[in-house]
C-alpha positions as MATLAB code, in Angstrom:
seq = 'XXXXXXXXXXXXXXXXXXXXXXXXXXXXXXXXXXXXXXXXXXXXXXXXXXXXXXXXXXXXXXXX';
ca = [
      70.927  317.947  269.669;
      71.557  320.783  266.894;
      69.582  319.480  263.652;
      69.830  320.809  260.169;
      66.884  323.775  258.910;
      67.551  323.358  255.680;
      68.907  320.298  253.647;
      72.945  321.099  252.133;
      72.706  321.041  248.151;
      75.000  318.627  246.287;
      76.973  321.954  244.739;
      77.942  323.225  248.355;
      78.826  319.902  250.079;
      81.260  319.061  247.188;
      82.709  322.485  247.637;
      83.439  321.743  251.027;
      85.206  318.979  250.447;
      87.252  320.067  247.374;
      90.190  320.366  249.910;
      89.847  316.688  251.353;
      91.408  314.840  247.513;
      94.836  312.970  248.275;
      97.584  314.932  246.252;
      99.428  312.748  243.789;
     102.968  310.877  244.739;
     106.083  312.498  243.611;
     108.542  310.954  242.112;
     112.258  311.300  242.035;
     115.339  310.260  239.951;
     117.270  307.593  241.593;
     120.579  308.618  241.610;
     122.189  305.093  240.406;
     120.538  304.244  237.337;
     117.950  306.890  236.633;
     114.634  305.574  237.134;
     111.664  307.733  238.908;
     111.413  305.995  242.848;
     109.246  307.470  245.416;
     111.473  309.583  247.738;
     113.463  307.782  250.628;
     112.201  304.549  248.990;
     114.910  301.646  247.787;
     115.280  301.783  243.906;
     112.988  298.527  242.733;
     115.217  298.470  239.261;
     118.512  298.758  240.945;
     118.270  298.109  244.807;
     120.212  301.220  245.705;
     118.733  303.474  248.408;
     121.999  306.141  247.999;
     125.046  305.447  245.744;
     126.796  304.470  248.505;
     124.337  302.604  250.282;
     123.144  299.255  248.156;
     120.263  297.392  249.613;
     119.536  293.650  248.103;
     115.811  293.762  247.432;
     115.975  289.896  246.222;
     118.015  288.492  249.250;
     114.324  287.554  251.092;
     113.426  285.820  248.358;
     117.095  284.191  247.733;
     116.822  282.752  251.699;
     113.834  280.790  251.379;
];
């Protein structure tokens, strides 16, 4: 069983890690009314997913 010599400093197992942070979410325009929406998301102000293509967030909630 392969066992440390020497005990890894706080400095070099941070820098080993630098690459492991989760990048930030990017944001687009919708295309309908204008507000930022995560990409290939439906618009939460509008309920548009494409101009053409109009999705009714509020019809789960209208059902019950």
């Amino acid at each position: 069983m392969a066992v440390p010599k020497k005990k890894v400093s706080k400095s070099r197992r941070n820098m080993r890690r630098s690459h492991h942070a989760l990048a930030s979410t990017k944001s687009i325009e919708c295309p309908n009314c204008g507000e930022l929406k995560r990409p290939h998301a439906v618009c939460s102000h509008c309920g548009y997913y494409r101009e053409d293509m109009p999705v009714l967030a509020d019809s789960a909630s209208a059902e019950k």
